[in-house]
């Protein structure tokens, strides 16, 4: 059964006149009459009672009309959805993020996407730390990841959205808290609070590298899954930590931040995605992100 037969049936049923229905469909009357006869033949029922003066629906035609309208409306909706998806206006984008730093950028992105493309659903996957996010983008289980440089996976492209500096967080009653700047070497004997080793946290990696450049391996006495908990533990006096300037909005009683002495340790936050990802919705999100999360200094 051809869809054009169904459209022709609805036109005749609504006009109850073959001439007007043909004009509405922008076709000649004989082919329209032929389509209706073919449809009746396929169904094995008569849909219209025809006379030289009038056309009216049979009981079978009346019963057939509403289901056909529903079918045509559903096809129209499906067509519009498919075209919108092809234009990147509809679909689902899986986004991996973790840490307080992404919480600054993430609301800006989600609000901008919702305003520009309400048909795009952002599936937010938390506790996806930078190194793991890059790996999941590379294997296709994420469409978009909040990551930190370097990004060295083949086929994974990135765009820098922020620059952050490493700072020291320590208890407010710690002797080093009286200093304006902290030398990393002064932390050699201090207990550290950090992200777990197997989370894929780039901040943990940078902490280890920074301490080792100063001649020591940090003594990690407590691990926690996010910056909020880590900084709460620091405020309790459990230890010290190296964190990022983007986390300094987290203010707790008993917690202070101090910049590090010497050349700043800069980390670059970025969005990462696979270059061969075919998702039109992802392309639309990246276009929105270019405005919502401009590169630093722009």
GROMACS .gro file of C-alpha atoms in nm:
model
  298
    1UNK     CA    1   0.000   0.000   0.000
    2UNK     CA    2   0.155   0.327  -0.113
    3UNK     CA    3   0.153   0.636   0.106
    4UNK     CA    4   0.033   0.853  -0.181
    5UNK     CA    5  -0.282   0.638  -0.195
    6UNK     CA    6  -0.347   0.719   0.170
    7UNK     CA    7  -0.293   1.093   0.112
    8UNK     CA    8  -0.530   1.076  -0.183
    9UNK     CA    9  -0.791   0.895   0.026
   10UNK     CA   10  -0.780   1.162   0.300
   11UNK     CA   11  -0.811   1.442   0.044
   12UNK     CA   12  -1.119   1.287  -0.116
   13UNK     CA   13  -1.269   1.201   0.225
   14UNK     CA   14  -1.232   1.561   0.340
   15UNK     CA   15  -1.343   1.728   0.016
   16UNK     CA   16  -1.607   1.469  -0.081
   17UNK     CA   17  -1.541   1.578  -0.435
   18UNK     CA   18  -1.285   1.423  -0.672
   19UNK     CA   19  -1.231   1.745  -0.866
   20UNK     CA   20  -1.156   1.954  -0.557
   21UNK     CA   21  -0.941   1.678  -0.409
   22UNK     CA   22  -0.738   1.653  -0.731
   23UNK     CA   23  -0.685   2.029  -0.734
   24UNK     CA   24  -0.576   2.019  -0.368
   25UNK     CA   25  -0.327   1.743  -0.449
   26UNK     CA   26  -0.213   1.926  -0.763
   27UNK     CA   27  -0.288   1.632  -0.991
   28UNK     CA   28  -0.538   1.538  -1.259
   29UNK     CA   29  -0.867   1.377  -1.160
   30UNK     CA   30  -0.835   1.046  -1.357
   31UNK     CA   31  -0.510   0.936  -1.180
   32UNK     CA   32  -0.670   1.026  -0.846
   33UNK     CA   33  -0.973   0.811  -0.921
   34UNK     CA   34  -0.741   0.530  -1.026
   35UNK     CA   35  -0.549   0.553  -0.697
   36UNK     CA   36  -0.869   0.530  -0.494
   37UNK     CA   37  -0.984   0.225  -0.694
   38UNK     CA   38  -0.644   0.061  -0.641
   39UNK     CA   39  -0.662   0.130  -0.269
   40UNK     CA   40  -1.011  -0.020  -0.248
   41UNK     CA   41  -0.887  -0.323  -0.440
   42UNK     CA   42  -0.597  -0.375  -0.198
   43UNK     CA   43  -0.825  -0.339   0.103
   44UNK     CA   44  -1.105  -0.547  -0.045
   45UNK     CA   45  -1.368  -0.291   0.060
   46UNK     CA   46  -1.546   0.005  -0.094
   47UNK     CA   47  -1.443   0.333   0.068
   48UNK     CA   48  -1.672   0.574  -0.116
   49UNK     CA   49  -2.024   0.570  -0.254
   50UNK     CA   50  -2.010   0.756  -0.583
   51UNK     CA   51  -2.288   0.898  -0.794
   52UNK     CA   52  -2.302   1.161  -1.063
   53UNK     CA   53  -2.408   1.413  -0.800
   54UNK     CA   54  -2.220   1.321  -0.484
   55UNK     CA   55  -1.940   1.136  -0.316
   56UNK     CA   56  -1.967   1.011   0.042
   57UNK     CA   57  -1.781   0.776   0.268
   58UNK     CA   58  -1.903   0.425   0.328
   59UNK     CA   59  -1.897   0.285   0.681
   60UNK     CA   60  -1.563   0.121   0.593
   61UNK     CA   61  -1.432   0.456   0.468
   62UNK     CA   62  -1.541   0.633   0.787
   63UNK     CA   63  -1.368   0.367   0.999
   64UNK     CA   64  -1.053   0.391   0.784
   65UNK     CA   65  -1.021   0.772   0.793
   66UNK     CA   66  -0.892   0.843   1.145
   67UNK     CA   67  -0.629   0.564   1.150
   68UNK     CA   68  -0.500   0.689   0.813
   69UNK     CA   69  -0.479   1.046   0.943
   70UNK     CA   70  -0.281   0.916   1.243
   71UNK     CA   71  -0.043   0.724   1.015
   72UNK     CA   72   0.019   1.028   0.797
   73UNK     CA   73   0.074   1.253   1.101
   74UNK     CA   74   0.321   1.003   1.247
   75UNK     CA   75   0.508   0.986   0.919
   76UNK     CA   76   0.520   1.366   0.904
   77UNK     CA   77   0.658   1.381   1.260
   78UNK     CA   78   0.914   1.110   1.184
   79UNK     CA   79   1.022   1.294   0.870
   80UNK     CA   80   1.065   1.622   1.055
   81UNK     CA   81   1.256   1.451   1.338
   82UNK     CA   82   1.489   1.277   1.091
   83UNK     CA   83   1.557   1.605   0.908
   84UNK     CA   84   1.616   1.785   1.240
   85UNK     CA   85   1.856   1.511   1.349
   86UNK     CA   86   2.040   1.543   1.019
   87UNK     CA   87   2.080   1.914   1.083
   88UNK     CA   88   2.206   1.844   1.434
   89UNK     CA   89   1.895   1.987   1.603
   90UNK     CA   90   1.792   1.660   1.765
   91UNK     CA   91   1.979   1.374   1.926
   92UNK     CA   92   2.180   1.266   2.227
   93UNK     CA   93   2.536   1.364   2.321
   94UNK     CA   94   2.721   1.180   2.602
   95UNK     CA   95   2.941   1.417   2.803
   96UNK     CA   96   3.204   1.305   3.054
   97UNK     CA   97   3.318   1.540   3.329
   98UNK     CA   98   3.462   1.546   3.678
   99UNK     CA   99   3.593   1.787   3.936
  100UNK     CA  100   3.503   2.134   4.050
  101UNK     CA  101   3.673   2.295   3.752
  102UNK     CA  102   3.432   2.145   3.498
  103UNK     CA  103   3.141   2.256   3.717
  104UNK     CA  104   3.224   2.613   3.620
  105UNK     CA  105   3.209   2.553   3.245
  106UNK     CA  106   2.943   2.285   3.238
  107UNK     CA  107   2.642   2.499   3.336
  108UNK     CA  108   2.732   2.756   3.070
  109UNK     CA  109   2.744   2.485   2.806
  110UNK     CA  110   2.423   2.308   2.910
  111UNK     CA  111   2.224   2.633   2.924
  112UNK     CA  112   2.353   2.742   2.583
  113UNK     CA  113   2.273   2.404   2.423
  114UNK     CA  114   1.925   2.398   2.576
  115UNK     CA  115   1.854   2.748   2.442
  116UNK     CA  116   1.990   2.682   2.092
  117UNK     CA  117   1.883   2.319   2.043
  118UNK     CA  118   1.610   2.204   2.284
  119UNK     CA  119   1.587   1.876   2.091
  120UNK     CA  120   1.943   1.776   2.190
  121UNK     CA  121   1.975   1.575   2.512
  122UNK     CA  122   2.305   1.602   2.698
  123UNK     CA  123   2.367   1.280   2.890
  124UNK     CA  124   2.595   1.387   3.174
  125UNK     CA  125   2.840   1.125   3.306
  126UNK     CA  126   3.011   1.247   3.623
  127UNK     CA  127   3.324   1.116   3.793
  128UNK     CA  128   3.486   1.083   3.450
  129UNK     CA  129   3.831   1.227   3.515
  130UNK     CA  130   4.048   1.379   3.246
  131UNK     CA  131   4.264   1.081   3.150
  132UNK     CA  132   3.970   0.843   3.157
  133UNK     CA  133   3.757   1.090   2.961
  134UNK     CA  134   4.015   1.098   2.681
  135UNK     CA  135   4.023   0.717   2.672
  136UNK     CA  136   3.643   0.695   2.660
  137UNK     CA  137   3.621   0.955   2.384
  138UNK     CA  138   3.880   0.754   2.191
  139UNK     CA  139   3.689   0.425   2.229
  140UNK     CA  140   3.356   0.588   2.139
  141UNK     CA  141   3.178   0.543   2.474
  142UNK     CA  142   3.175   0.923   2.515
  143UNK     CA  143   3.096   1.184   2.252
  144UNK     CA  144   3.250   1.476   2.438
  145UNK     CA  145   3.485   1.495   2.733
  146UNK     CA  146   3.610   1.766   2.966
  147UNK     CA  147   3.984   1.694   2.971
  148UNK     CA  148   4.321   1.854   3.034
  149UNK     CA  149   4.616   1.879   2.803
  150UNK     CA  150   4.810   1.700   2.676
  151UNK     CA  151   4.571   1.499   2.458
  152UNK     CA  152   4.778   1.249   2.264
  153UNK     CA  153   4.522   0.996   2.141
  154UNK     CA  154   4.513   0.943   1.763
  155UNK     CA  155   4.184   1.054   1.614
  156UNK     CA  156   4.090   1.269   1.915
  157UNK     CA  157   4.065   1.642   1.859
  158UNK     CA  158   4.047   1.903   2.135
  159UNK     CA  159   3.987   2.272   2.194
  160UNK     CA  160   4.121   2.461   2.497
  161UNK     CA  161   3.850   2.634   2.701
  162UNK     CA  162   4.039   2.750   3.012
  163UNK     CA  163   4.378   2.788   3.175
  164UNK     CA  164   4.424   2.708   3.543
  165UNK     CA  165   4.716   2.734   3.783
  166UNK     CA  166   4.823   2.497   4.055
  167UNK     CA  167   4.786   2.634   4.410
  168UNK     CA  168   4.829   2.491   4.756
  169UNK     CA  169   4.533   2.432   4.989
  170UNK     CA  170   4.612   2.379   5.355
  171UNK     CA  171   4.451   2.408   5.699
  172UNK     CA  172   4.418   2.769   5.813
  173UNK     CA  173   4.610   2.694   6.134
  174UNK     CA  174   4.902   2.534   5.949
  175UNK     CA  175   5.236   2.719   6.002
  176UNK     CA  176   5.279   2.754   5.624
  177UNK     CA  177   4.944   2.936   5.604
  178UNK     CA  178   5.120   3.246   5.740
  179UNK     CA  179   5.331   3.268   5.424
  180UNK     CA  180   5.215   3.461   5.120
  181UNK     CA  181   5.351   3.192   4.885
  182UNK     CA  182   5.430   2.826   4.937
  183UNK     CA  183   5.744   2.662   4.803
  184UNK     CA  184   5.660   2.308   4.690
  185UNK     CA  185   5.973   2.178   4.864
  186UNK     CA  186   5.830   2.301   5.197
  187UNK     CA  187   5.559   2.034   5.161
  188UNK     CA  188   5.803   1.741   5.150
  189UNK     CA  189   5.721   1.621   5.502
  190UNK     CA  190   5.350   1.701   5.487
  191UNK     CA  191   5.069   1.444   5.462
  192UNK     CA  192   4.874   1.486   5.135
  193UNK     CA  193   4.510   1.437   5.043
  194UNK     CA  194   4.458   1.340   4.679
  195UNK     CA  195   4.242   1.172   4.420
  196UNK     CA  196   4.263   0.791   4.406
  197UNK     CA  197   4.534   0.651   4.181
  198UNK     CA  198   4.303   0.462   3.947
  199UNK     CA  199   4.049   0.737   3.872
  200UNK     CA  200   4.246   0.883   3.582
  201UNK     CA  201   4.280   1.222   3.753
  202UNK     CA  202   4.521   1.450   3.567
  203UNK     CA  203   4.545   1.666   3.881
  204UNK     CA  204   4.689   1.374   4.076
  205UNK     CA  205   4.942   1.316   3.796
  206UNK     CA  206   5.045   1.683   3.797
  207UNK     CA  207   5.072   1.682   4.177
  208UNK     CA  208   5.311   1.386   4.165
  209UNK     CA  209   5.517   1.541   3.885
  210UNK     CA  210   5.540   1.879   4.061
  211UNK     CA  211   5.649   1.725   4.390
  212UNK     CA  212   5.902   1.496   4.223
  213UNK     CA  213   6.056   1.794   4.043
  214UNK     CA  214   6.111   1.940   4.390
  215UNK     CA  215   6.287   1.624   4.503
  216UNK     CA  216   6.024   1.426   4.691
  217UNK     CA  217   5.732   1.187   4.644
  218UNK     CA  218   5.422   1.312   4.828
  219UNK     CA  219   5.305   1.101   5.121
  220UNK     CA  220   4.935   1.052   5.043
  221UNK     CA  221   4.746   0.961   5.360
  222UNK     CA  222   4.389   1.002   5.239
  223UNK     CA  223   4.215   0.976   4.903
  224UNK     CA  224   3.878   1.117   4.798
  225UNK     CA  225   3.681   1.111   4.470
  226UNK     CA  226   3.622   1.484   4.421
  227UNK     CA  227   3.768   1.825   4.500
  228UNK     CA  228   3.489   1.916   4.741
  229UNK     CA  229   3.565   1.619   4.966
  230UNK     CA  230   3.941   1.661   4.931
  231UNK     CA  231   3.921   2.025   5.040
  232UNK     CA  232   3.687   1.937   5.327
  233UNK     CA  233   3.947   1.688   5.451
  234UNK     CA  234   4.216   1.955   5.424
  235UNK     CA  235   3.998   2.193   5.629
  236UNK     CA  236   3.969   1.920   5.893
  237UNK     CA  237   4.347   1.906   5.921
  238UNK     CA  238   4.396   1.566   5.756
  239UNK     CA  239   4.666   1.701   5.524
  240UNK     CA  240   4.748   1.946   5.247
  241UNK     CA  241   4.680   1.925   4.875
  242UNK     CA  242   4.769   2.087   4.546
  243UNK     CA  243   4.458   2.202   4.365
  244UNK     CA  244   4.357   2.444   4.091
  245UNK     CA  245   4.262   2.809   4.083
  246UNK     CA  246   3.923   2.704   3.943
  247UNK     CA  247   3.853   2.530   4.275
  248UNK     CA  248   3.919   2.836   4.489
  249UNK     CA  249   3.549   2.922   4.490
  250UNK     CA  250   3.513   2.635   4.739
  251UNK     CA  251   3.532   2.815   5.071
  252UNK     CA  252   3.520   2.627   5.400
  253UNK     CA  253   3.600   2.718   5.758
  254UNK     CA  254   3.954   2.611   5.835
  255UNK     CA  255   4.070   2.615   5.471
  256UNK     CA  256   4.310   2.858   5.300
  257UNK     CA  257   4.470   2.877   4.957
  258UNK     CA  258   4.819   2.997   4.886
  259UNK     CA  259   4.989   3.047   4.546
  260UNK     CA  260   5.305   2.851   4.472
  261UNK     CA  261   5.641   3.026   4.457
  262UNK     CA  262   5.832   3.017   4.131
  263UNK     CA  263   5.705   2.987   3.773
  264UNK     CA  264   5.333   2.904   3.767
  265UNK     CA  265   5.228   2.547   3.688
  266UNK     CA  266   4.959   2.596   3.424
  267UNK     CA  267   4.703   2.334   3.329
  268UNK     CA  268   4.486   2.378   3.022
  269UNK     CA  269   4.130   2.252   3.032
  270UNK     CA  270   3.980   2.142   2.702
  271UNK     CA  271   3.690   1.972   2.530
  272UNK     CA  272   3.781   1.653   2.343
  273UNK     CA  273   3.594   1.457   2.077
  274UNK     CA  274   3.663   1.200   1.807
  275UNK     CA  275   3.724   1.353   1.466
  276UNK     CA  276   3.534   1.069   1.296
  277UNK     CA  277   3.227   1.086   1.523
  278UNK     CA  278   2.935   1.104   1.275
  279UNK     CA  279   2.690   1.264   1.520
  280UNK     CA  280   2.532   1.580   1.378
  281UNK     CA  281   2.412   1.660   1.732
  282UNK     CA  282   2.774   1.660   1.852
  283UNK     CA  283   2.868   1.903   1.576
  284UNK     CA  284   2.588   2.134   1.688
  285UNK     CA  285   2.703   2.114   2.051
  286UNK     CA  286   3.059   2.199   1.946
  287UNK     CA  287   2.932   2.502   1.753
  288UNK     CA  288   2.743   2.620   2.061
  289UNK     CA  289   3.048   2.553   2.281
  290UNK     CA  290   3.263   2.775   2.060
  291UNK     CA  291   3.053   3.071   2.178
  292UNK     CA  292   2.962   2.954   2.529
  293UNK     CA  293   3.316   2.845   2.619
  294UNK     CA  294   3.555   3.065   2.420
  295UNK     CA  295   3.930   2.997   2.440
  296UNK     CA  296   4.119   3.185   2.712
  297UNK     CA  297   4.221   3.537   2.617
  298UNK     CA  298   3.957   3.573   2.346
   0.00000   0.00000   0.00000
